[in-house]
Short mmCIF file of N, CA and C in Angstrom, two decimals:
data_model
loop_
_atom_site.label_atom_id
_atom_site.label_comp_id
_atom_site.label_asym_id
_atom_site.label_seq_id
_atom_site.Cartn_x
_atom_site.Cartn_y
_atom_site.Cartn_z
N UNK A 1 0.82 -1.18 0.01
CA UNK A 1 -0.05 0.01 0.00
C UNK A 1 0.88 1.24 0.01
N UNK A 2 0.45 2.29 -0.63
CA UNK A 2 1.30 3.48 -0.74
C UNK A 2 1.24 4.26 0.51
N UNK A 3 2.17 5.18 0.63
CA UNK A 3 2.27 6.06 1.81
C UNK A 3 1.02 6.87 1.97
N UNK A 4 0.42 7.37 0.89
CA UNK A 4 -0.77 8.17 0.91
C UNK A 4 -1.93 7.31 1.45
N UNK A 5 -2.03 6.09 1.03
CA UNK A 5 -3.08 5.21 1.47
C UNK A 5 -2.98 4.88 2.99
N UNK A 6 -1.82 4.81 3.46
CA UNK A 6 -1.61 4.50 4.87
C UNK A 6 -2.13 5.64 5.74
N UNK A 7 -2.23 6.81 5.29
CA UNK A 7 -2.71 7.90 6.14
C UNK A 7 -4.20 7.90 6.20
N UNK A 8 -4.91 7.13 5.39
CA UNK A 8 -6.36 7.24 5.38
C UNK A 8 -6.99 6.00 6.10
N UNK A 9 -6.30 5.13 6.67
CA UNK A 9 -6.89 3.92 7.19
C UNK A 9 -7.66 4.08 8.48
N UNK A 10 -7.45 5.12 9.22
CA UNK A 10 -8.16 5.37 10.48
C UNK A 10 -9.66 5.47 10.27
N UNK A 11 -10.41 5.24 11.30
CA UNK A 11 -11.83 5.34 11.26
C UNK A 11 -12.40 6.30 12.28
N UNK A 12 -11.80 7.47 12.37
CA UNK A 12 -12.17 8.42 13.44
C UNK A 12 -13.64 8.86 13.21
N UNK A 13 -14.06 9.15 12.04
CA UNK A 13 -15.45 9.48 11.73
C UNK A 13 -15.87 8.72 10.55
N UNK A 14 -17.10 8.11 10.55
CA UNK A 14 -17.64 7.50 9.38
C UNK A 14 -19.17 7.62 9.41
N UNK A 15 -19.74 7.88 8.30
CA UNK A 15 -21.19 8.04 8.19
C UNK A 15 -21.82 6.72 7.79
N UNK A 16 -23.11 6.60 8.07
CA UNK A 16 -23.87 5.45 7.50
C UNK A 16 -23.78 5.54 6.00
N UNK A 17 -23.72 4.43 5.33
CA UNK A 17 -23.63 4.52 3.86
C UNK A 17 -24.79 5.23 3.25
N UNK A 18 -24.49 6.10 2.31
CA UNK A 18 -25.46 6.73 1.42
C UNK A 18 -25.59 5.80 0.22
N UNK A 19 -26.71 5.70 -0.46
CA UNK A 19 -26.78 4.81 -1.59
C UNK A 19 -27.68 5.40 -2.72
N UNK A 20 -27.43 4.99 -3.98
CA UNK A 20 -28.18 5.33 -5.11
C UNK A 20 -28.51 4.05 -5.84
N UNK A 21 -29.66 4.10 -6.45
CA UNK A 21 -30.13 2.96 -7.31
C UNK A 21 -29.70 3.14 -8.76
N UNK A 22 -29.35 2.06 -9.35
CA UNK A 22 -28.94 2.02 -10.82
C UNK A 22 -29.48 0.77 -11.41
N UNK A 23 -29.97 0.90 -12.68
CA UNK A 23 -30.31 -0.28 -13.47
C UNK A 23 -29.16 -0.55 -14.47
N UNK A 24 -28.70 -1.77 -14.53
CA UNK A 24 -27.61 -2.18 -15.46
C UNK A 24 -28.23 -2.05 -16.87
N UNK A 25 -27.57 -1.32 -17.75
CA UNK A 25 -28.06 -1.13 -19.08
C UNK A 25 -27.34 -2.08 -20.06
N UNK A 26 -27.99 -2.53 -21.06
CA UNK A 26 -27.41 -3.54 -22.00
C UNK A 26 -26.12 -3.13 -22.60
N UNK A 27 -26.01 -1.86 -22.96
CA UNK A 27 -24.73 -1.34 -23.61
C UNK A 27 -23.57 -1.27 -22.61
N UNK A 28 -23.81 -1.54 -21.34
CA UNK A 28 -22.74 -1.58 -20.32
C UNK A 28 -22.14 -2.97 -20.14
N UNK A 29 -22.69 -3.92 -20.85
CA UNK A 29 -22.22 -5.35 -20.68
C UNK A 29 -21.20 -5.69 -21.74
N UNK A 30 -20.46 -6.72 -21.48
CA UNK A 30 -19.39 -7.17 -22.40
C UNK A 30 -19.88 -8.37 -23.18
N UNK A 31 -18.94 -9.05 -23.91
CA UNK A 31 -19.37 -10.13 -24.80
C UNK A 31 -19.80 -11.35 -23.97
N UNK A 32 -19.45 -11.44 -22.70
CA UNK A 32 -19.94 -12.55 -21.85
C UNK A 32 -21.33 -12.28 -21.27
N UNK A 33 -21.82 -11.06 -21.53
CA UNK A 33 -23.19 -10.65 -21.09
C UNK A 33 -23.24 -10.12 -19.65
N UNK A 34 -22.02 -9.89 -19.05
CA UNK A 34 -22.02 -9.28 -17.69
C UNK A 34 -21.40 -7.89 -17.71
N UNK A 35 -21.73 -7.14 -16.65
CA UNK A 35 -21.30 -5.75 -16.62
C UNK A 35 -19.82 -5.59 -16.82
N UNK A 36 -19.43 -4.75 -17.73
CA UNK A 36 -18.04 -4.47 -18.03
C UNK A 36 -17.37 -3.93 -16.81
N UNK A 37 -16.14 -4.39 -16.53
CA UNK A 37 -15.41 -4.02 -15.29
C UNK A 37 -15.25 -2.49 -15.20
N UNK A 38 -15.10 -1.73 -16.25
CA UNK A 38 -14.86 -0.31 -16.10
C UNK A 38 -16.10 0.42 -15.67
N UNK A 39 -17.27 -0.18 -15.90
CA UNK A 39 -18.55 0.46 -15.53
C UNK A 39 -18.77 0.48 -13.99
N UNK A 40 -18.23 -0.52 -13.30
CA UNK A 40 -18.23 -0.47 -11.85
C UNK A 40 -17.68 0.87 -11.29
N UNK A 41 -16.57 1.33 -11.91
CA UNK A 41 -15.93 2.61 -11.50
C UNK A 41 -16.86 3.78 -11.80
N UNK A 42 -17.64 3.69 -12.94
CA UNK A 42 -18.55 4.78 -13.22
C UNK A 42 -19.69 4.79 -12.23
N UNK A 43 -20.17 3.59 -11.83
CA UNK A 43 -21.23 3.52 -10.85
C UNK A 43 -20.77 4.13 -9.55
N UNK A 44 -19.51 3.75 -9.13
CA UNK A 44 -18.96 4.27 -7.89
C UNK A 44 -18.82 5.82 -7.92
N UNK A 45 -18.37 6.28 -9.06
CA UNK A 45 -18.19 7.78 -9.22
C UNK A 45 -19.54 8.48 -9.17
N UNK A 46 -20.56 7.88 -9.79
CA UNK A 46 -21.91 8.45 -9.76
C UNK A 46 -22.41 8.51 -8.30
N UNK A 47 -22.24 7.45 -7.52
CA UNK A 47 -22.64 7.49 -6.14
C UNK A 47 -21.91 8.55 -5.32
N UNK A 48 -20.60 8.66 -5.57
CA UNK A 48 -19.81 9.69 -4.85
C UNK A 48 -20.32 11.14 -5.11
N UNK A 49 -20.54 11.44 -6.37
CA UNK A 49 -21.07 12.76 -6.74
C UNK A 49 -22.43 12.97 -6.20
N UNK A 50 -23.27 11.92 -6.20
CA UNK A 50 -24.61 12.02 -5.64
C UNK A 50 -24.55 12.30 -4.15
N UNK A 51 -23.68 11.66 -3.42
CA UNK A 51 -23.49 11.93 -2.02
C UNK A 51 -23.02 13.35 -1.85
N UNK A 52 -22.04 13.84 -2.58
CA UNK A 52 -21.62 15.20 -2.39
C UNK A 52 -22.78 16.17 -2.62
N UNK A 53 -23.55 15.94 -3.67
CA UNK A 53 -24.68 16.80 -4.00
C UNK A 53 -25.75 16.78 -2.78
N UNK A 54 -25.97 15.52 -2.28
CA UNK A 54 -26.96 15.44 -1.21
C UNK A 54 -26.45 16.22 0.02
N UNK A 55 -25.17 16.28 0.25
CA UNK A 55 -24.63 16.98 1.39
C UNK A 55 -24.58 18.51 1.16
N UNK A 56 -24.97 18.92 -0.07
CA UNK A 56 -25.03 20.34 -0.37
C UNK A 56 -23.81 20.87 -1.12
N UNK A 57 -22.92 19.97 -1.55
CA UNK A 57 -21.69 20.33 -2.31
C UNK A 57 -21.95 20.24 -3.78
N UNK A 58 -21.85 21.36 -4.46
CA UNK A 58 -22.02 21.34 -5.94
C UNK A 58 -20.61 21.32 -6.59
N UNK A 59 -20.53 20.63 -7.71
CA UNK A 59 -19.29 20.57 -8.46
C UNK A 59 -18.82 21.97 -8.84
N UNK A 60 -19.78 22.79 -9.25
CA UNK A 60 -19.45 24.15 -9.72
C UNK A 60 -18.89 25.02 -8.60
N UNK A 61 -19.35 24.75 -7.32
CA UNK A 61 -18.78 25.51 -6.17
C UNK A 61 -17.31 25.09 -5.92
N UNK A 62 -17.03 23.82 -6.08
CA UNK A 62 -15.66 23.28 -5.92
C UNK A 62 -14.75 23.93 -6.95
N UNK A 63 -15.22 23.97 -8.21
CA UNK A 63 -14.43 24.53 -9.25
C UNK A 63 -14.23 26.01 -8.96
N UNK A 64 -15.28 26.72 -8.54
CA UNK A 64 -15.13 28.14 -8.22
C UNK A 64 -14.07 28.39 -7.10
N UNK A 65 -13.99 27.44 -6.15
CA UNK A 65 -13.04 27.56 -5.08
C UNK A 65 -11.72 26.95 -5.42
N UNK A 66 -11.54 26.49 -6.64
CA UNK A 66 -10.33 25.96 -7.20
C UNK A 66 -9.81 24.76 -6.41
N UNK A 67 -10.80 23.84 -6.07
CA UNK A 67 -10.43 22.58 -5.44
C UNK A 67 -11.26 21.48 -6.16
N UNK A 68 -10.74 20.24 -6.08
CA UNK A 68 -11.46 19.15 -6.70
C UNK A 68 -10.98 17.80 -6.12
N UNK A 69 -11.98 16.90 -5.99
CA UNK A 69 -11.65 15.55 -5.46
C UNK A 69 -10.78 14.78 -6.46
N UNK A 70 -9.81 14.01 -5.93
CA UNK A 70 -9.00 13.15 -6.73
C UNK A 70 -8.93 11.79 -6.09
N UNK A 71 -8.74 10.77 -6.96
CA UNK A 71 -8.55 9.42 -6.46
C UNK A 71 -7.11 9.06 -6.68
N UNK A 72 -6.44 8.51 -5.66
CA UNK A 72 -5.05 8.15 -5.79
C UNK A 72 -4.85 6.65 -5.82
N UNK A 73 -5.91 5.91 -5.47
CA UNK A 73 -5.81 4.44 -5.47
C UNK A 73 -7.22 3.88 -5.36
N UNK A 74 -7.48 2.86 -6.23
CA UNK A 74 -8.83 2.18 -6.15
C UNK A 74 -8.67 0.68 -6.27
N UNK A 75 -9.39 -0.01 -5.38
CA UNK A 75 -9.42 -1.45 -5.38
C UNK A 75 -10.88 -1.88 -5.63
N UNK A 76 -11.08 -2.83 -6.60
CA UNK A 76 -12.40 -3.34 -6.80
C UNK A 76 -12.35 -4.84 -6.53
N UNK A 77 -13.27 -5.39 -5.74
CA UNK A 77 -13.43 -6.76 -5.48
C UNK A 77 -14.77 -7.24 -6.08
N UNK A 78 -14.62 -8.02 -7.17
CA UNK A 78 -15.82 -8.53 -7.86
C UNK A 78 -16.31 -9.78 -7.11
N UNK A 79 -17.59 -9.83 -6.80
CA UNK A 79 -18.13 -10.89 -6.02
C UNK A 79 -19.16 -11.73 -6.83
N UNK A 80 -19.99 -11.05 -7.56
CA UNK A 80 -21.06 -11.74 -8.34
C UNK A 80 -21.25 -10.95 -9.62
N UNK A 81 -21.54 -11.66 -10.73
CA UNK A 81 -21.71 -10.94 -11.98
C UNK A 81 -23.08 -10.19 -11.96
N UNK A 82 -23.09 -9.13 -12.74
CA UNK A 82 -24.32 -8.40 -12.98
C UNK A 82 -24.65 -8.46 -14.46
N UNK A 83 -25.95 -8.48 -14.78
CA UNK A 83 -26.39 -8.61 -16.22
C UNK A 83 -27.33 -7.49 -16.50
N UNK A 84 -27.52 -7.18 -17.78
CA UNK A 84 -28.47 -6.14 -18.25
C UNK A 84 -29.85 -6.32 -17.57
N UNK A 85 -30.34 -5.26 -17.06
CA UNK A 85 -31.65 -5.25 -16.37
C UNK A 85 -31.54 -5.40 -14.90
N UNK A 86 -30.41 -5.86 -14.34
CA UNK A 86 -30.30 -6.04 -12.92
C UNK A 86 -30.42 -4.65 -12.29
N UNK A 87 -31.15 -4.68 -11.11
CA UNK A 87 -31.24 -3.44 -10.33
C UNK A 87 -30.22 -3.56 -9.20
N UNK A 88 -29.43 -2.44 -9.01
CA UNK A 88 -28.47 -2.47 -7.96
C UNK A 88 -28.55 -1.22 -7.15
N UNK A 89 -27.99 -1.26 -5.94
CA UNK A 89 -27.84 -0.11 -5.12
C UNK A 89 -26.34 0.04 -4.89
N UNK A 90 -25.84 1.29 -5.04
CA UNK A 90 -24.38 1.58 -4.86
C UNK A 90 -24.28 2.46 -3.64
N UNK A 91 -23.71 1.94 -2.62
CA UNK A 91 -23.51 2.71 -1.34
C UNK A 91 -22.22 3.53 -1.47
N UNK A 92 -22.10 4.47 -0.50
CA UNK A 92 -20.95 5.32 -0.54
C UNK A 92 -20.78 5.89 0.89
N UNK A 93 -19.60 5.63 1.48
CA UNK A 93 -19.38 6.14 2.81
C UNK A 93 -17.89 6.66 2.89
N UNK A 94 -17.77 7.85 3.39
CA UNK A 94 -16.42 8.44 3.59
C UNK A 94 -15.90 7.91 4.93
N UNK A 95 -14.68 7.50 4.98
CA UNK A 95 -14.00 7.04 6.16
C UNK A 95 -12.81 7.96 6.36
N UNK A 96 -12.77 8.62 7.50
CA UNK A 96 -11.80 9.66 7.78
C UNK A 96 -10.70 9.17 8.67
N UNK A 97 -9.45 9.56 8.38
CA UNK A 97 -8.35 9.37 9.26
C UNK A 97 -7.73 10.76 9.45
N UNK A 98 -6.42 10.70 9.58
CA UNK A 98 -5.68 11.99 9.67
C UNK A 98 -4.93 12.23 8.42
N UNK A 99 -4.58 13.43 8.10
CA UNK A 99 -3.76 13.74 6.97
C UNK A 99 -4.49 14.18 5.72
N UNK A 100 -3.79 14.08 4.59
CA UNK A 100 -4.32 14.60 3.35
C UNK A 100 -5.26 13.72 2.63
N UNK A 101 -5.36 12.46 2.98
CA UNK A 101 -6.22 11.54 2.20
C UNK A 101 -7.28 10.95 3.19
N UNK A 102 -8.30 10.32 2.53
CA UNK A 102 -9.41 9.67 3.19
C UNK A 102 -9.77 8.53 2.34
N UNK A 103 -10.58 7.59 2.86
CA UNK A 103 -11.12 6.47 2.10
C UNK A 103 -12.59 6.71 1.75
N UNK A 104 -12.99 6.17 0.63
CA UNK A 104 -14.40 6.09 0.31
C UNK A 104 -14.63 4.61 0.07
N UNK A 105 -15.54 4.02 0.88
CA UNK A 105 -15.90 2.63 0.84
C UNK A 105 -17.26 2.51 0.22
N UNK A 106 -17.39 1.61 -0.82
CA UNK A 106 -18.61 1.45 -1.54
C UNK A 106 -18.90 -0.04 -1.82
N UNK A 107 -20.23 -0.30 -1.79
CA UNK A 107 -20.72 -1.67 -2.10
C UNK A 107 -21.80 -1.59 -3.21
N UNK A 108 -21.60 -2.48 -4.22
CA UNK A 108 -22.65 -2.64 -5.24
C UNK A 108 -23.43 -3.84 -4.86
N UNK A 109 -24.69 -3.70 -4.59
CA UNK A 109 -25.57 -4.73 -4.04
C UNK A 109 -26.84 -4.85 -4.85
N UNK A 110 -27.24 -6.12 -5.14
CA UNK A 110 -28.50 -6.36 -5.82
C UNK A 110 -29.64 -6.17 -4.93
N UNK A 111 -30.87 -6.08 -5.46
CA UNK A 111 -32.06 -5.89 -4.65
C UNK A 111 -32.26 -6.96 -3.61
N UNK A 112 -31.78 -8.16 -3.85
CA UNK A 112 -31.95 -9.25 -2.85
C UNK A 112 -30.78 -9.19 -1.79
N UNK A 113 -29.97 -8.21 -1.90
CA UNK A 113 -28.86 -8.03 -0.88
C UNK A 113 -27.55 -8.67 -1.24
N UNK A 114 -27.45 -9.35 -2.42
CA UNK A 114 -26.24 -9.94 -2.80
C UNK A 114 -25.18 -8.93 -3.17
N UNK A 115 -24.03 -9.07 -2.62
CA UNK A 115 -22.92 -8.18 -2.87
C UNK A 115 -22.30 -8.57 -4.23
N UNK A 116 -22.38 -7.60 -5.18
CA UNK A 116 -21.80 -7.84 -6.51
C UNK A 116 -20.38 -7.35 -6.63
N UNK A 117 -20.09 -6.29 -5.87
CA UNK A 117 -18.74 -5.72 -5.88
C UNK A 117 -18.50 -4.85 -4.71
N UNK A 118 -17.23 -4.70 -4.29
CA UNK A 118 -16.82 -3.77 -3.29
C UNK A 118 -15.75 -2.91 -3.82
N UNK A 119 -15.89 -1.60 -3.63
CA UNK A 119 -14.94 -0.65 -4.18
C UNK A 119 -14.40 0.13 -3.04
N UNK A 120 -13.08 0.27 -2.93
CA UNK A 120 -12.41 1.02 -1.91
C UNK A 120 -11.43 1.97 -2.59
N UNK A 121 -11.57 3.24 -2.28
CA UNK A 121 -10.69 4.23 -2.94
C UNK A 121 -10.03 5.12 -1.91
N UNK A 122 -8.76 5.48 -2.12
CA UNK A 122 -8.08 6.47 -1.38
C UNK A 122 -8.19 7.78 -2.20
N UNK A 123 -8.67 8.81 -1.49
CA UNK A 123 -8.94 10.08 -2.19
C UNK A 123 -8.35 11.25 -1.46
N UNK A 124 -8.34 12.33 -2.08
CA UNK A 124 -7.93 13.63 -1.50
C UNK A 124 -8.64 14.76 -2.17
N UNK A 125 -8.39 15.95 -1.70
CA UNK A 125 -8.89 17.16 -2.32
C UNK A 125 -7.66 17.92 -2.87
N UNK A 126 -7.75 18.23 -4.18
CA UNK A 126 -6.64 18.81 -4.85
C UNK A 126 -6.83 20.34 -4.97
N UNK A 127 -5.80 21.15 -4.62
CA UNK A 127 -5.77 22.50 -4.86
C UNK A 127 -5.50 22.65 -6.35
N UNK A 128 -6.48 23.13 -7.15
CA UNK A 128 -6.35 23.12 -8.60
C UNK A 128 -5.29 24.15 -9.11
N UNK A 129 -4.91 25.14 -8.29
CA UNK A 129 -3.88 26.07 -8.67
C UNK A 129 -2.51 25.55 -8.35
N UNK A 130 -2.34 25.13 -7.12
CA UNK A 130 -0.98 24.64 -6.62
C UNK A 130 -0.76 23.20 -7.08
N UNK A 131 -1.82 22.50 -7.52
CA UNK A 131 -1.68 21.08 -7.91
C UNK A 131 -1.10 20.19 -6.80
N UNK A 132 -1.57 20.46 -5.52
CA UNK A 132 -1.14 19.72 -4.38
C UNK A 132 -2.40 19.40 -3.59
N UNK A 133 -2.34 18.25 -2.85
CA UNK A 133 -3.46 17.93 -1.98
C UNK A 133 -3.60 18.87 -0.84
N UNK A 134 -4.82 19.21 -0.47
CA UNK A 134 -5.10 20.05 0.66
C UNK A 134 -4.65 19.29 1.95
N UNK A 135 -4.08 20.04 2.87
CA UNK A 135 -3.62 19.41 4.11
C UNK A 135 -4.76 18.90 4.99
N UNK A 136 -5.94 19.51 4.94
CA UNK A 136 -7.06 19.08 5.72
C UNK A 136 -8.33 19.04 4.92
N UNK A 137 -8.53 17.94 4.23
CA UNK A 137 -9.72 17.79 3.39
C UNK A 137 -11.03 17.82 4.22
N UNK A 138 -10.95 17.35 5.48
CA UNK A 138 -12.14 17.38 6.34
C UNK A 138 -12.64 18.78 6.54
N UNK A 139 -11.76 19.69 6.86
CA UNK A 139 -12.12 21.11 7.07
C UNK A 139 -12.78 21.74 5.80
N UNK A 140 -12.18 21.39 4.67
CA UNK A 140 -12.72 21.89 3.42
C UNK A 140 -14.12 21.40 3.15
N UNK A 141 -14.33 20.07 3.33
CA UNK A 141 -15.63 19.53 3.12
C UNK A 141 -16.67 20.07 4.16
N UNK A 142 -16.26 20.24 5.39
CA UNK A 142 -17.18 20.83 6.44
C UNK A 142 -17.62 22.24 5.97
N UNK A 143 -16.68 23.01 5.45
CA UNK A 143 -16.97 24.39 5.00
C UNK A 143 -17.93 24.39 3.80
N UNK A 144 -17.73 23.47 2.94
CA UNK A 144 -18.57 23.40 1.69
C UNK A 144 -19.97 22.80 1.92
N UNK A 145 -20.11 21.85 2.81
CA UNK A 145 -21.28 21.06 2.96
C UNK A 145 -22.41 21.81 3.74
N UNK A 146 -23.62 21.69 3.30
CA UNK A 146 -24.77 22.11 4.10
C UNK A 146 -25.04 21.08 5.22
N UNK A 147 -24.75 19.77 4.87
CA UNK A 147 -24.96 18.71 5.89
C UNK A 147 -23.75 17.85 5.88
N UNK A 148 -22.72 18.27 6.65
CA UNK A 148 -21.46 17.44 6.74
C UNK A 148 -21.64 16.03 7.33
N UNK A 149 -22.79 15.81 8.08
CA UNK A 149 -22.97 14.55 8.65
C UNK A 149 -23.12 13.42 7.61
N UNK A 150 -23.63 13.80 6.41
CA UNK A 150 -23.73 12.78 5.32
C UNK A 150 -22.35 12.33 4.89
N UNK A 151 -21.36 13.11 5.17
CA UNK A 151 -19.91 12.79 4.82
C UNK A 151 -19.19 12.18 6.03
N UNK A 152 -19.93 11.91 7.07
CA UNK A 152 -19.26 11.38 8.28
C UNK A 152 -18.54 12.40 9.07
N UNK A 153 -18.94 13.66 8.91
CA UNK A 153 -18.23 14.74 9.61
C UNK A 153 -19.21 15.45 10.54
N UNK A 154 -18.71 15.80 11.69
CA UNK A 154 -19.51 16.62 12.61
C UNK A 154 -19.36 18.09 12.23
N UNK A 155 -20.31 18.89 12.53
CA UNK A 155 -20.23 20.32 12.22
C UNK A 155 -19.13 20.95 12.98
N UNK A 156 -18.46 21.92 12.35
CA UNK A 156 -17.43 22.77 12.93
C UNK A 156 -16.38 22.03 13.50
#
């Protein structure tokens, strides 16, 4: 594991998982008829941005403030195949430690509760001008969010 990833392993604050529903579309499947591996990342990204939006953080606000989320490492564990028409729920929970990075833990689950995939990412907030990670992403998210509790953060 990288040095950056090691700084995010703590679980000082964690929210209950936020989730979004998605229907697997036929054009997202491969020649074997199951969901293409790259689409799992798109589903995870969709859930992440949906969570940020639910917490009150707009992408345009982040751009205006010259900061943006970045992923420095992603692990996907495939558990069960998904096929066109399957209904899934993609959860998303921020897990905070100390330092410049944090984890986002996600589960792709079918409607019967079967885990299809687990996605774990080490992320940070990038200063878009300096091109460096912010020293305290928790403070930045608290400042931006209307409801930081959705991100596993307490107010102030």
